[in-house]
Amino acid sequence: MLVQKRDVEAQNVEKEEFIMVRVATGSQWHDIAIQATSTFGEMKMVLALVTGMEPKEQRLLFKGKERDNDEHLHMVGVRDKDKVVVLEDPAIKEMKLHRSLATTSDIGASNHAISV
């Protein structure tokens, strides 16, 4: 009888699998490598480095659904070469717009006061 010796140590070591995910941000595409067991919140942190958008400003969509920060990629079915869409949170986008309008109106008011 032939018996095969198994390498028990190799079976006990967890293999961290990386996947390539294509991320669409408007008109741009970014390919990122991330662990399959990562969460969408961790993906947002990686994307913050690539896109310049803060994680709290991002909304991630996979298969047409917005995903929560604590959901794991592999648990919702994200696999190698899948696509994820990043949108800027409309509420934060609106706040930025209001801030920029307030800033420009303050500048306009100060310019007006100077010219009088």
PDB file of C-alpha atoms in Angstrom:
ATOM      1  CA  MET A   1       0.000   0.000   0.000  1.00  0.00           C
ATOM      2  CA  LEU A   2       1.324   3.420  -0.992  1.00  0.00           C
ATOM      3  CA  VAL A   3       0.820   6.222   1.523  1.00  0.00           C
ATOM      4  CA  GLN A   4       1.345   9.862   0.656  1.00  0.00           C
ATOM      5  CA  LYS A   5       2.871  12.079   3.307  1.00  0.00           C
ATOM      6  CA  ARG A   6       1.011  15.373   3.726  1.00  0.00           C
ATOM      7  CA  ASP A   7       2.663  18.622   4.590  1.00  0.00           C
ATOM      8  CA  VAL A   8       0.604  19.700   7.609  1.00  0.00           C
ATOM      9  CA  GLU A   9       2.378  23.050   8.009  1.00  0.00           C
ATOM     10  CA  ALA A  10       1.533  24.114   4.461  1.00  0.00           C
ATOM     11  CA  GLN A  11      -2.144  23.371   5.052  1.00  0.00           C
ATOM     12  CA  ASN A  12      -2.288  25.437   8.244  1.00  0.00           C
ATOM     13  CA  VAL A  13      -0.806  28.572   6.684  1.00  0.00           C
ATOM     14  CA  GLU A  14      -3.530  30.810   5.331  1.00  0.00           C
ATOM     15  CA  LYS A  15      -2.845  31.910   1.817  1.00  0.00           C
ATOM     16  CA  GLU A  16      -3.621  35.599   1.359  1.00  0.00           C
ATOM     17  CA  GLU A  17      -5.060  35.862  -2.130  1.00  0.00           C
ATOM     18  CA  PHE A  18      -4.803  39.175  -3.947  1.00  0.00           C
ATOM     19  CA  ILE A  19      -7.251  40.113  -6.652  1.00  0.00           C
ATOM     20  CA  MET A  20      -7.098  42.834  -9.277  1.00  0.00           C
ATOM     21  CA  VAL A  21     -10.174  45.047  -9.209  1.00  0.00           C
ATOM     22  CA  ARG A  22     -10.931  47.613 -11.896  1.00  0.00           C
ATOM     23  CA  VAL A  23     -12.424  50.741 -10.355  1.00  0.00           C
ATOM     24  CA  ALA A  24     -14.305  53.341 -12.385  1.00  0.00           C
ATOM     25  CA  THR A  25     -14.279  56.920 -11.127  1.00  0.00           C
ATOM     26  CA  GLY A  26     -16.264  58.938 -13.608  1.00  0.00           C
ATOM     27  CA  SER A  27     -14.273  58.862 -16.835  1.00  0.00           C
ATOM     28  CA  GLN A  28     -11.148  57.258 -15.338  1.00  0.00           C
ATOM     29  CA  TRP A  29     -10.280  53.618 -14.624  1.00  0.00           C
ATOM     30  CA  HIS A  30      -7.887  52.414 -11.938  1.00  0.00           C
ATOM     31  CA  ASP A  31      -6.678  48.838 -11.470  1.00  0.00           C
ATOM     32  CA  ILE A  32      -5.883  48.075  -7.838  1.00  0.00           C
ATOM     33  CA  ALA A  33      -4.556  44.936  -6.184  1.00  0.00           C
ATOM     34  CA  ILE A  34      -6.290  44.129  -2.905  1.00  0.00           C
ATOM     35  CA  GLN A  35      -6.766  41.089  -0.693  1.00  0.00           C
ATOM     36  CA  ALA A  36      -9.945  39.189  -1.437  1.00  0.00           C
ATOM     37  CA  THR A  37     -10.761  39.172   2.287  1.00  0.00           C
ATOM     38  CA  SER A  38     -10.603  42.974   2.557  1.00  0.00           C
ATOM     39  CA  THR A  39     -13.649  45.099   3.287  1.00  0.00           C
ATOM     40  CA  PHE A  40     -15.105  47.839   1.125  1.00  0.00           C
ATOM     41  CA  GLY A  41     -13.958  50.299   3.803  1.00  0.00           C
ATOM     42  CA  GLU A  42     -10.374  49.125   3.303  1.00  0.00           C
ATOM     43  CA  MET A  43     -10.836  49.468  -0.446  1.00  0.00           C
ATOM     44  CA  LYS A  44     -11.952  53.075   0.102  1.00  0.00           C
ATOM     45  CA  MET A  45      -8.681  53.789   1.938  1.00  0.00           C
ATOM     46  CA  VAL A  46      -6.674  52.421  -0.999  1.00  0.00           C
ATOM     47  CA  LEU A  47      -8.801  54.413  -3.429  1.00  0.00           C
ATOM     48  CA  ALA A  48      -8.233  57.593  -1.421  1.00  0.00           C
ATOM     49  CA  LEU A  49      -4.551  57.345  -2.355  1.00  0.00           C
ATOM     50  CA  VAL A  50      -5.383  56.822  -6.027  1.00  0.00           C
ATOM     51  CA  THR A  51      -8.299  59.226  -6.525  1.00  0.00           C
ATOM     52  CA  GLY A  52      -7.686  61.919  -3.908  1.00  0.00           C
ATOM     53  CA  MET A  53     -11.252  61.513  -2.581  1.00  0.00           C
ATOM     54  CA  GLU A  54     -11.497  60.931   1.155  1.00  0.00           C
ATOM     55  CA  PRO A  55     -13.056  57.562   2.143  1.00  0.00           C
ATOM     56  CA  LYS A  56     -16.087  59.307   3.670  1.00  0.00           C
ATOM     57  CA  GLU A  57     -16.693  61.049   0.316  1.00  0.00           C
ATOM     58  CA  GLN A  58     -16.826  57.769  -1.615  1.00  0.00           C
ATOM     59  CA  ARG A  59     -19.767  55.530  -2.418  1.00  0.00           C
ATOM     60  CA  LEU A  60     -18.793  52.113  -3.795  1.00  0.00           C
ATOM     61  CA  LEU A  61     -21.157  50.219  -6.083  1.00  0.00           C
ATOM     62  CA  PHE A  62     -20.754  46.560  -7.008  1.00  0.00           C
ATOM     63  CA  LYS A  63     -23.291  44.825  -9.219  1.00  0.00           C
ATOM     64  CA  GLY A  64     -25.537  47.895  -9.044  1.00  0.00           C
ATOM     65  CA  LYS A  65     -25.745  48.021  -5.242  1.00  0.00           C
ATOM     66  CA  GLU A  66     -24.054  50.387  -2.837  1.00  0.00           C
ATOM     67  CA  ARG A  67     -21.844  48.445  -0.441  1.00  0.00           C
ATOM     68  CA  ASP A  68     -21.271  49.142   3.252  1.00  0.00           C
ATOM     69  CA  ASN A  69     -17.793  49.687   4.665  1.00  0.00           C
ATOM     70  CA  ASP A  70     -17.915  46.509   6.754  1.00  0.00           C
ATOM     71  CA  GLU A  71     -18.880  44.156   3.901  1.00  0.00           C
ATOM     72  CA  HIS A  72     -16.091  41.825   2.764  1.00  0.00           C
ATOM     73  CA  LEU A  73     -15.241  41.689  -0.926  1.00  0.00           C
ATOM     74  CA  HIS A  74     -15.216  37.892  -1.174  1.00  0.00           C
ATOM     75  CA  MET A  75     -18.499  37.582   0.732  1.00  0.00           C
ATOM     76  CA  VAL A  76     -20.435  39.652  -1.835  1.00  0.00           C
ATOM     77  CA  GLY A  77     -18.740  37.937  -4.772  1.00  0.00           C
ATOM     78  CA  VAL A  78     -15.976  40.328  -5.857  1.00  0.00           C
ATOM     79  CA  ARG A  79     -13.460  38.293  -7.837  1.00  0.00           C
ATOM     80  CA  ASP A  80     -10.341  38.897  -9.850  1.00  0.00           C
ATOM     81  CA  LYS A  81     -10.872  41.430 -12.684  1.00  0.00           C
ATOM     82  CA  ASP A  82     -14.335  42.487 -11.470  1.00  0.00           C
ATOM     83  CA  LYS A  83     -15.427  46.107 -11.720  1.00  0.00           C
ATOM     84  CA  VAL A  84     -16.428  48.461  -8.907  1.00  0.00           C
ATOM     85  CA  VAL A  85     -17.835  51.963  -9.454  1.00  0.00           C
ATOM     86  CA  VAL A  86     -16.859  54.861  -7.198  1.00  0.00           C
ATOM     87  CA  LEU A  87     -19.213  57.822  -6.893  1.00  0.00           C
ATOM     88  CA  GLU A  88     -18.757  60.961  -4.866  1.00  0.00           C
ATOM     89  CA  ASP A  89     -21.328  61.138  -2.078  1.00  0.00           C
ATOM     90  CA  PRO A  90     -23.933  63.700  -3.262  1.00  0.00           C
ATOM     91  CA  ALA A  91     -24.376  65.177   0.226  1.00  0.00           C
ATOM     92  CA  ILE A  92     -20.663  65.871   0.569  1.00  0.00           C
ATOM     93  CA  LYS A  93     -20.487  67.146  -3.005  1.00  0.00           C
ATOM     94  CA  GLU A  94     -23.283  69.605  -2.189  1.00  0.00           C
ATOM     95  CA  MET A  95     -21.526  70.723   1.020  1.00  0.00           C
ATOM     96  CA  LYS A  96     -18.351  71.410  -0.970  1.00  0.00           C
ATOM     97  CA  LEU A  97     -20.346  73.401  -3.509  1.00  0.00           C
ATOM     98  CA  HIS A  98     -21.991  75.495  -0.773  1.00  0.00           C
ATOM     99  CA  ARG A  99     -18.616  76.113   0.868  1.00  0.00           C
ATOM    100  CA  SER A 100     -17.040  77.195  -2.410  1.00  0.00           C
ATOM    101  CA  LEU A 101     -20.003  79.486  -3.174  1.00  0.00           C
ATOM    102  CA  ALA A 102     -19.804  80.976   0.305  1.00  0.00           C
ATOM    103  CA  THR A 103     -16.074  81.524  -0.108  1.00  0.00           C
ATOM    104  CA  THR A 104     -16.475  83.182  -3.502  1.00  0.00           C
ATOM    105  CA  SER A 105     -19.310  85.385  -2.224  1.00  0.00           C
ATOM    106  CA  ASP A 106     -17.131  86.400   0.748  1.00  0.00           C
ATOM    107  CA  ILE A 107     -14.296  87.215  -1.630  1.00  0.00           C
ATOM    108  CA  GLY A 108     -16.694  89.131  -3.888  1.00  0.00           C
ATOM    109  CA  ALA A 109     -18.034  91.044  -0.902  1.00  0.00           C
ATOM    110  CA  SER A 110     -14.550  91.939   0.263  1.00  0.00           C
ATOM    111  CA  ASN A 111     -13.581  93.009  -3.262  1.00  0.00           C
ATOM    112  CA  HIS A 112     -16.696  95.110  -3.476  1.00  0.00           C
ATOM    113  CA  ALA A 113     -15.926  96.776  -0.163  1.00  0.00           C
ATOM    114  CA  ILE A 114     -12.414  97.560  -1.345  1.00  0.00           C
ATOM    115  CA  SER A 115     -13.582  99.098  -4.606  1.00  0.00           C
ATOM    116  CA  VAL A 116     -16.035 101.480  -2.918  1.00  0.00           C
TER     117      VAL A 116
END
